[in-house]
């Protein structure tokens, strides 16, 4: 299958912030068989490549003098295993939420708390997406990728992906080297809902639900997300703009003494995770707006584009927030989405 390389294409429809920057070259990948042609193109032009899924975790700050490839590889497969689990494989270009709903409708459980996360299946492992007490790494078994350096197809087990909190080796060690083509999950035929995370139990109670059905839980999670997070089609954003900082427990103890109402979660032994949203909110940023760049009115962790903001406007606002939080609490917030160029 041949692939077309278009020139000077606006990326506005392909990033959830809606930034109007252009790509020098642009191609849509529909089949892994097109990857050698992409590799040849890169070798010929010597331009870097950026693979984009849903574009929901991207901050584009200027025109990109590079090749941008939209990953649209489709395909869904499900197979029961001898041990009673079910193995599910999805093409990297499948839309994440539609995929989650499909698994639940087919009776494969485990991904329900990750409902309504924007983006595609192939982008999910790059930042090890997570929500409401579940992370992608809890259910992923392996992924297929194409190595642009060698031109070979490779398989990464979940262990080999070096998953961390919103992190993997694809984000940190090898950005741009591997193109994920498919992801395989091990799901359960038994429904074991994870309900402990903030907000879920209260919502179940409010709806008089004692033990939710899988699709019911997916709906409930979707409702919680919709109440807290703006829909990119209505208001440009990339979800949480900062990571929740993980600090040594002793340091958090000191902070807690000064700010008893600070929101703290348990983390790995000896460490605690702070709610960055609380730190930013405490400093009065929620609802702040400067030009068309702003802090979402319902959730201080989310930066939004009211229409004409540029990626630089958002980065500038993020810098002001980082400086303010650092000055008040001595904590440097880390930006969560990937920034280009
Ligand atoms: N909070 C405030 N003010 C705010 C925002 C939050 O005080 O403006 C407090 C809340 O009261 C709450 C705590 O901070 O007690 C945590 O807030 P929330 O439950 O909304 O979650 P979060 O820490 O802001 C994280 C993830 C989200 C994920 C939710 C639910 C990160 C960076 N963010 O947000 O992930 O959906 O938990 O699991 O880890 C994303 O990565 O893009 C994302 C949306």
Short mmCIF file of C-alpha atoms and ligand atoms in Angstrom, two decimals:
data_model
loop_
_atom_site.label_atom_id
_atom_site.label_comp_id
_atom_site.label_asym_id
_atom_site.label_seq_id
_atom_site.Cartn_x
_atom_site.Cartn_y
_atom_site.Cartn_z
CA UNK A 1 0.00 0.00 0.00
CA UNK A 2 1.59 3.33 -1.02
CA UNK A 3 1.55 6.36 1.24
CA UNK A 4 1.18 10.03 0.33
CA UNK A 5 3.44 12.72 1.81
CA UNK A 6 1.60 16.05 1.78
CA UNK A 7 3.35 19.41 2.25
CA UNK A 8 2.59 22.28 4.66
CA UNK A 9 -0.48 20.86 6.36
CA UNK A 10 -2.12 22.61 9.33
CA UNK A 11 -2.10 20.45 12.47
CA UNK A 12 -5.04 22.30 14.04
CA UNK A 13 -7.46 19.35 13.61
CA UNK A 14 -4.87 16.90 14.94
CA UNK A 15 -4.03 18.33 18.38
CA UNK A 16 -6.56 18.64 21.20
CA UNK A 17 -5.33 22.12 22.20
CA UNK A 18 -6.27 23.25 18.68
CA UNK A 19 -2.97 25.05 18.04
CA UNK A 20 -2.71 26.21 14.44
CA UNK A 21 0.83 25.22 13.49
CA UNK A 22 1.82 23.46 10.29
CA UNK A 23 3.86 20.38 9.46
CA UNK A 24 6.40 20.60 6.66
CA UNK A 25 5.34 17.07 5.61
CA UNK A 26 2.34 15.06 6.69
CA UNK A 27 1.22 11.47 6.08
CA UNK A 28 -1.55 9.18 7.32
CA UNK A 29 -0.44 5.67 8.28
CA UNK A 30 -3.14 3.05 7.81
CA UNK A 31 -1.11 -0.12 7.55
CA UNK A 32 2.16 -1.30 9.08
CA UNK A 33 3.20 -2.24 5.54
CA UNK A 34 3.64 1.49 4.83
CA UNK A 35 6.35 1.88 7.47
CA UNK A 36 9.35 1.02 5.26
CA UNK A 37 8.26 3.85 2.89
CA UNK A 38 8.20 6.24 5.85
CA UNK A 39 11.65 5.08 6.89
CA UNK A 40 12.95 5.70 3.33
CA UNK A 41 11.39 9.17 3.33
CA UNK A 42 13.11 10.05 6.61
CA UNK A 43 16.45 8.76 5.32
CA UNK A 44 16.05 10.81 2.12
CA UNK A 45 14.95 14.10 3.70
CA UNK A 46 16.95 13.71 6.95
CA UNK A 47 14.00 15.27 8.79
CA UNK A 48 12.88 14.14 12.24
CA UNK A 49 9.51 12.41 12.53
CA UNK A 50 6.65 12.92 14.97
CA UNK A 51 3.99 10.21 15.27
CA UNK A 52 0.62 11.47 16.39
CA UNK A 53 -2.33 9.46 17.69
CA UNK A 54 -5.22 11.52 19.03
CA UNK A 55 -2.90 14.51 19.59
CA UNK A 56 -4.35 14.79 23.08
CA UNK A 57 -1.07 15.03 24.96
CA UNK A 58 0.80 17.48 22.75
CA UNK A 59 1.85 21.11 23.04
CA UNK A 60 2.88 22.42 19.62
CA UNK A 61 4.74 25.71 20.06
CA UNK A 62 5.75 26.52 16.44
CA UNK A 63 5.59 25.18 12.87
CA UNK A 64 7.27 21.79 12.67
CA UNK A 65 10.07 21.44 10.14
CA UNK A 66 9.62 17.71 10.17
CA UNK A 67 7.46 14.80 9.04
CA UNK A 68 4.27 14.28 11.05
CA UNK A 69 2.63 10.87 10.72
CA UNK A 70 -0.91 10.30 11.91
CA UNK A 71 -1.19 6.73 13.16
CA UNK A 72 -4.54 5.31 12.02
CA UNK A 73 -3.78 1.56 12.04
CA UNK A 74 -7.08 -0.21 12.85
CA UNK A 75 -8.02 -3.72 13.99
CA UNK A 76 -9.54 -5.48 17.02
CA UNK A 77 -9.03 -9.09 18.09
CA UNK A 78 -10.04 -11.06 21.16
CA UNK A 79 -9.03 -14.57 22.15
CA UNK A 80 -9.82 -16.63 25.26
CA UNK A 81 -6.78 -18.14 26.98
CA UNK A 82 -6.49 -21.52 28.67
CA UNK A 83 -6.09 -19.84 32.09
CA UNK A 84 -9.50 -18.16 31.85
CA UNK A 85 -8.20 -14.71 30.91
CA UNK A 86 -8.80 -13.11 27.56
CA UNK A 87 -6.16 -11.65 25.26
CA UNK A 88 -7.20 -8.54 23.35
CA UNK A 89 -5.20 -6.83 20.62
CA UNK A 90 -6.01 -3.43 19.14
CA UNK A 91 -4.43 -1.54 16.26
CA UNK A 92 -2.56 1.54 17.50
CA UNK A 93 -4.87 3.93 15.63
CA UNK A 94 -8.07 2.71 17.31
CA UNK A 95 -9.76 5.34 19.44
CA UNK A 96 -9.11 4.54 23.14
CA UNK A 97 -12.56 5.04 24.63
CA UNK A 98 -14.33 3.14 21.82
CA UNK A 99 -11.85 0.33 22.41
CA UNK A 100 -12.56 0.28 26.17
CA UNK A 101 -16.32 0.13 25.54
CA UNK A 102 -15.83 -2.69 23.01
CA UNK A 103 -13.83 -4.78 25.52
CA UNK A 104 -16.59 -4.35 28.13
CA UNK A 105 -19.33 -5.24 25.64
CA UNK A 106 -17.37 -8.39 24.75
CA UNK A 107 -17.08 -9.35 28.44
CA UNK A 108 -13.37 -8.52 28.90
CA UNK A 109 -12.81 -6.58 32.13
CA UNK A 110 -9.99 -4.44 33.55
CA UNK A 111 -10.00 -1.21 31.53
CA UNK A 112 -13.29 0.25 32.79
CA UNK A 113 -11.65 2.92 35.02
CA UNK A 114 -9.75 4.21 31.98
CA UNK A 115 -13.01 5.16 30.24
CA UNK A 116 -13.23 8.44 28.34
CA UNK A 117 -9.48 9.12 28.32
CA UNK A 118 -8.95 10.92 25.01
CA UNK A 119 -6.47 9.61 22.46
CA UNK A 120 -5.63 6.37 20.71
CA UNK A 121 -4.60 2.88 21.78
CA UNK A 122 -1.06 3.33 20.43
CA UNK A 123 -0.46 6.53 22.38
CA UNK A 124 -1.67 5.01 25.67
CA UNK A 125 1.54 3.10 26.55
CA UNK A 126 3.80 6.09 25.77
CA UNK A 127 2.67 7.86 28.93
CA UNK A 128 1.20 4.81 30.70
CA UNK A 129 -2.23 6.44 30.94
CA UNK A 130 -3.96 6.14 34.28
CA UNK A 131 -7.09 7.19 36.11
CA UNK A 132 -9.15 6.26 39.18
CA UNK A 133 -6.66 3.80 40.63
CA UNK A 134 -5.82 1.91 37.42
CA UNK A 135 -2.91 2.33 35.01
CA UNK A 136 -2.46 0.89 31.55
CA UNK A 137 0.50 -1.19 32.77
CA UNK A 138 -1.85 -3.16 35.07
CA UNK A 139 -3.52 -4.81 32.06
CA UNK A 140 -1.06 -4.54 29.17
CA UNK A 141 0.87 -7.70 28.26
CA UNK A 142 2.93 -6.63 25.23
CA UNK A 143 3.04 -4.29 22.27
CA UNK A 144 4.23 -4.45 18.68
CA UNK A 145 6.41 -1.66 17.35
CA UNK A 146 8.45 -0.76 14.29
CA UNK A 147 12.05 0.27 14.91
CA UNK A 148 12.84 3.17 12.59
CA UNK A 149 16.55 2.75 13.23
CA UNK A 150 16.80 -0.88 12.08
CA UNK A 151 13.63 -1.18 9.98
CA UNK A 152 12.57 -4.24 11.98
CA UNK A 153 9.39 -5.13 13.84
CA UNK A 154 9.93 -5.64 17.56
CA UNK A 155 7.87 -6.81 20.51
CA UNK A 156 8.09 -5.14 23.95
CA UNK A 157 6.68 -6.94 26.97
CA UNK A 158 5.11 -4.69 29.62
CA UNK A 159 8.24 -5.11 31.77
CA UNK A 160 10.47 -3.98 28.94
CA UNK A 161 8.49 -0.75 28.48
CA UNK A 162 9.87 0.58 31.81
CA UNK A 163 6.52 2.00 32.82
CA UNK A 164 6.38 4.66 35.51
CA UNK A 165 3.87 7.30 36.56
CA UNK A 166 2.80 8.82 33.20
CA UNK A 167 6.05 7.50 31.81
CA UNK A 168 7.69 4.80 29.66
CA UNK A 169 10.91 4.31 27.74
CA UNK A 170 9.11 5.52 24.59
CA UNK A 171 8.66 8.94 26.20
CA UNK A 172 12.03 9.34 27.88
CA UNK A 173 14.76 7.16 26.37
CA UNK A 174 13.70 6.65 22.76
CA UNK A 175 11.38 9.44 21.64
CA UNK A 176 10.84 9.08 17.88
CA UNK A 177 12.61 5.74 17.49
CA UNK A 178 9.71 3.28 17.79
CA UNK A 179 6.31 3.47 16.20
CA UNK A 180 3.77 1.42 18.12
CA UNK A 181 1.59 -0.57 15.71
CA UNK A 182 -0.58 -2.68 18.07
CA UNK A 183 -1.11 -3.21 21.80
CA UNK A 184 -2.17 -6.46 23.49
CA UNK A 185 -3.90 -6.61 26.87
CA UNK A 186 -4.72 -9.47 29.22
CA UNK A 187 -8.24 -8.93 30.52
CA UNK A 188 -10.34 -10.85 32.96
CA UNK A 189 -13.61 -12.70 32.33
CA UNK A 190 -14.43 -11.97 35.96
CA UNK A 191 -15.45 -8.42 36.87
CA UNK A 192 -13.38 -7.17 39.83
CA UNK A 193 -14.16 -3.45 39.99
CA UNK A 194 -11.62 -0.99 41.46
CA UNK A 195 -13.78 1.42 43.45
CA UNK A 196 -11.51 2.86 46.14
CA UNK A 197 -10.35 5.96 44.26
CA UNK A 198 -11.71 9.37 45.22
CA UNK A 199 -15.15 10.17 43.96
CA UNK A 200 -16.27 6.74 42.77
CA UNK A 201 -17.79 5.50 46.02
CA UNK A 202 -19.59 8.79 46.62
CA UNK A 203 -21.06 8.66 43.11
CA UNK A 204 -22.19 5.04 43.57
CA UNK A 205 -23.91 6.02 46.78
CA UNK A 206 -25.59 9.03 45.18
CA UNK A 207 -26.93 6.74 42.44
CA UNK A 208 -28.00 4.03 44.93
CA UNK A 209 -25.80 1.45 43.20
CA UNK A 210 -24.39 -1.31 45.44
CA UNK A 211 -22.41 -3.37 42.96
CA UNK A 212 -22.08 -1.73 39.55
CA UNK A 213 -22.22 -3.59 36.26
CA UNK A 214 -19.14 -3.08 34.03
CA UNK A 215 -20.78 -0.68 31.58
CA UNK A 216 -22.45 1.12 34.48
CA UNK A 217 -19.05 1.75 36.07
CA UNK A 218 -17.68 2.94 32.73
CA UNK A 219 -20.59 5.39 32.46
CA UNK A 220 -20.03 6.60 36.01
CA UNK A 221 -16.30 7.19 35.43
CA UNK A 222 -17.15 9.01 32.20
CA UNK A 223 -19.57 11.27 34.09
CA UNK A 224 -16.97 12.10 36.76
CA UNK A 225 -14.42 12.94 34.06
CA UNK A 226 -16.90 15.06 32.14
CA UNK A 227 -17.71 17.09 35.24
CA UNK A 228 -14.02 17.79 35.96
CA UNK A 229 -12.33 17.91 32.58
CA UNK A 230 -13.24 20.03 29.57
CA UNK A 231 -14.08 18.24 26.32
CA UNK A 232 -11.38 19.12 23.75
CA UNK A 233 -14.03 19.64 21.04
CA UNK A 234 -15.49 22.47 23.15
CA UNK A 235 -12.38 23.84 24.86
CA UNK A 236 -8.84 23.01 23.76
CA UNK A 237 -6.75 21.20 26.40
CA UNK A 238 -4.42 18.25 26.99
CA UNK A 239 -5.83 16.86 30.24
CA UNK A 240 -3.62 17.34 33.28
CA UNK A 241 -0.91 19.81 32.33
CA UNK A 242 1.37 18.96 35.28
CA UNK A 243 2.26 15.70 36.97
CA UNK A 244 1.34 15.26 40.60
CA UNK A 245 4.72 15.63 42.36
CA UNK A 246 6.08 12.63 44.25
CA UNK A 247 8.17 13.68 47.27
CA UNK A 248 9.93 12.01 50.21
CA UNK A 249 7.45 11.45 53.05
CA UNK A 250 9.59 13.54 55.45
CA UNK A 251 9.37 16.59 53.21
CA UNK A 252 5.61 16.13 52.89
CA UNK A 253 5.32 15.94 56.70
CA UNK A 254 6.97 19.39 56.94
CA UNK A 255 4.67 20.83 54.30
CA UNK A 256 1.63 19.31 55.98
CA UNK A 257 2.59 21.09 59.20
CA UNK A 258 2.34 24.43 57.39
CA UNK A 259 -0.64 23.47 55.19
CA UNK A 260 -2.76 20.90 57.04
CA UNK A 261 -5.42 20.90 54.32
CA UNK A 262 -2.91 19.94 51.57
CA UNK A 263 -4.13 16.89 49.54
CA UNK A 264 -1.69 13.97 49.86
CA UNK A 265 -1.87 10.39 48.52
CA UNK A 266 0.19 7.37 49.54
CA UNK A 267 2.81 6.35 46.99
CA UNK A 268 5.69 3.82 46.98
CA UNK A 269 7.21 3.25 50.46
CA UNK A 270 8.83 6.41 51.85
CA UNK A 271 7.14 8.70 49.33
CA UNK A 272 3.88 10.61 48.97
CA UNK A 273 2.13 12.09 45.96
CA UNK A 274 0.73 15.60 46.25
CA UNK A 275 -2.25 16.85 44.28
CA UNK A 276 -0.71 19.46 41.97
CA UNK A 277 -4.25 20.69 41.32
CA UNK A 278 -4.55 21.60 44.99
CA UNK A 279 -1.20 23.48 45.02
CA UNK A 280 -2.20 25.52 41.95
CA UNK A 281 -5.73 26.08 43.21
CA UNK A 282 -4.38 27.23 46.63
CA UNK A 283 -2.41 29.91 44.79
CA UNK A 284 -5.60 31.23 43.25
CA UNK A 285 -5.01 30.23 39.64
CA UNK A 286 -8.26 28.35 39.00
CA UNK A 287 -10.25 30.21 36.36
CA UNK A 288 -7.36 32.59 35.59
CA UNK A 289 -7.29 33.81 32.00
CA UNK A 290 -4.72 35.81 30.06
CA UNK A 291 -5.72 36.41 26.45
CA UNK A 292 -6.96 33.05 25.22
CA UNK A 293 -4.74 30.97 27.53
CA UNK A 294 -6.28 29.97 30.84
CA UNK A 295 -6.59 27.65 33.81
CA UNK A 296 -9.81 25.59 33.67
CA UNK A 297 -12.50 26.85 36.04
CA UNK A 298 -13.33 23.37 37.43
CA UNK A 299 -9.83 21.87 37.73
CA UNK A 300 -6.64 23.87 38.27
CA UNK A 301 -4.43 21.14 36.79
CA UNK A 302 -5.85 21.67 33.30
CA UNK A 303 -4.69 24.52 31.06
CA UNK A 304 -7.08 25.52 28.30
CA UNK A 305 -7.08 27.34 24.97
CA UNK A 306 -10.13 29.59 24.60
CA UNK A 307 -9.53 29.79 20.85
CA UNK A 308 -6.57 31.78 19.63
CA UNK A 309 -3.88 30.96 22.22
CA UNK A 310 -0.58 29.64 20.88
CA UNK A 311 1.49 26.85 22.35
CA UNK A 312 3.92 29.53 23.55
CA UNK A 313 1.10 31.35 25.38
CA UNK A 314 0.28 28.13 27.23
CA UNK A 315 3.97 27.45 28.03
CA UNK A 316 4.31 31.01 29.33
CA UNK A 317 1.29 30.57 31.59
CA UNK A 318 2.66 27.22 32.77
CA UNK A 319 5.95 28.95 33.61
CA UNK A 320 4.20 31.57 35.73
CA UNK A 321 2.32 28.82 37.61
CA UNK A 322 5.51 26.81 38.13
CA UNK A 323 7.34 29.88 39.49
CA UNK A 324 4.49 30.74 41.84
CA UNK A 325 4.12 27.19 43.20
CA UNK A 326 7.89 26.94 43.61
CA UNK A 327 8.06 30.18 45.51
CA UNK A 328 5.25 29.19 47.86
CA UNK A 329 5.95 25.49 48.45
CA UNK A 330 9.50 24.88 47.15
CA UNK A 331 8.14 22.33 44.67
CA UNK A 332 8.93 22.44 40.94
CA UNK A 333 5.97 21.10 38.97
CA UNK A 334 6.80 18.97 35.95
CA UNK A 335 4.93 19.49 32.68
CA UNK A 336 3.06 16.32 31.69
CA UNK A 337 2.30 16.54 27.92
CA UNK A 338 5.02 16.35 25.28
CA UNK A 339 6.16 19.68 23.80
CA UNK A 340 7.35 20.17 20.19
CA UNK A 341 9.45 21.32 18.43
N1 LIG B 1 -7.86 19.58 43.68
C1 LIG B 1 -8.08 20.86 44.13
N2 LIG B 1 -8.25 21.86 43.21
C2 LIG B 1 -8.24 21.63 41.88
C3 LIG B 1 -8.01 20.34 41.41
C4 LIG B 1 -7.82 19.31 42.33
O1 LIG B 1 -8.11 21.11 45.33
O2 LIG B 1 -8.41 22.59 41.12
C5 LIG B 1 -7.73 18.49 44.64
C6 LIG B 1 -9.05 17.72 44.69
O3 LIG B 1 -9.83 18.18 45.74
C7 LIG B 1 -8.63 16.31 44.91
C8 LIG B 1 -7.19 16.24 44.44
O4 LIG B 1 -6.77 17.57 44.20
O5 LIG B 1 -8.65 16.02 46.27
C9 LIG B 1 -7.02 15.38 43.23
O6 LIG B 1 -7.80 15.86 42.16
P1 LIG B 1 -8.44 14.87 41.07
O7 LIG B 1 -9.09 13.71 41.71
O8 LIG B 1 -9.23 15.71 40.14
O9 LIG B 1 -7.23 14.22 40.33
P2 LIG B 1 -5.87 14.83 39.84
O10 LIG B 1 -4.78 14.47 40.76
O11 LIG B 1 -6.07 16.26 39.55
C10 LIG B 1 -5.22 12.71 38.42
C11 LIG B 1 -4.66 12.48 37.04
C12 LIG B 1 -5.78 12.53 36.01
C13 LIG B 1 -6.81 11.47 36.36
C14 LIG B 1 -7.32 11.72 37.78
C15 LIG B 1 -8.25 10.63 38.26
C16 LIG B 1 -2.36 13.24 36.98
C17 LIG B 1 -1.43 14.31 36.55
N3 LIG B 1 -3.64 13.46 36.72
O12 LIG B 1 -5.70 14.07 38.45
O13 LIG B 1 -5.22 12.21 34.75
O14 LIG B 1 -7.90 11.49 35.46
O15 LIG B 1 -6.22 11.76 38.72
O16 LIG B 1 -7.52 9.45 38.43
O17 LIG B 1 -1.92 12.22 37.50
C18 LIG B 1 -4.23 13.18 32.78
O18 LIG B 1 -3.21 12.54 33.03
O19 LIG B 1 -4.30 13.92 31.77
C19 LIG B 1 -5.38 13.09 33.67
C20 LIG B 1 -6.49 13.79 33.47
#
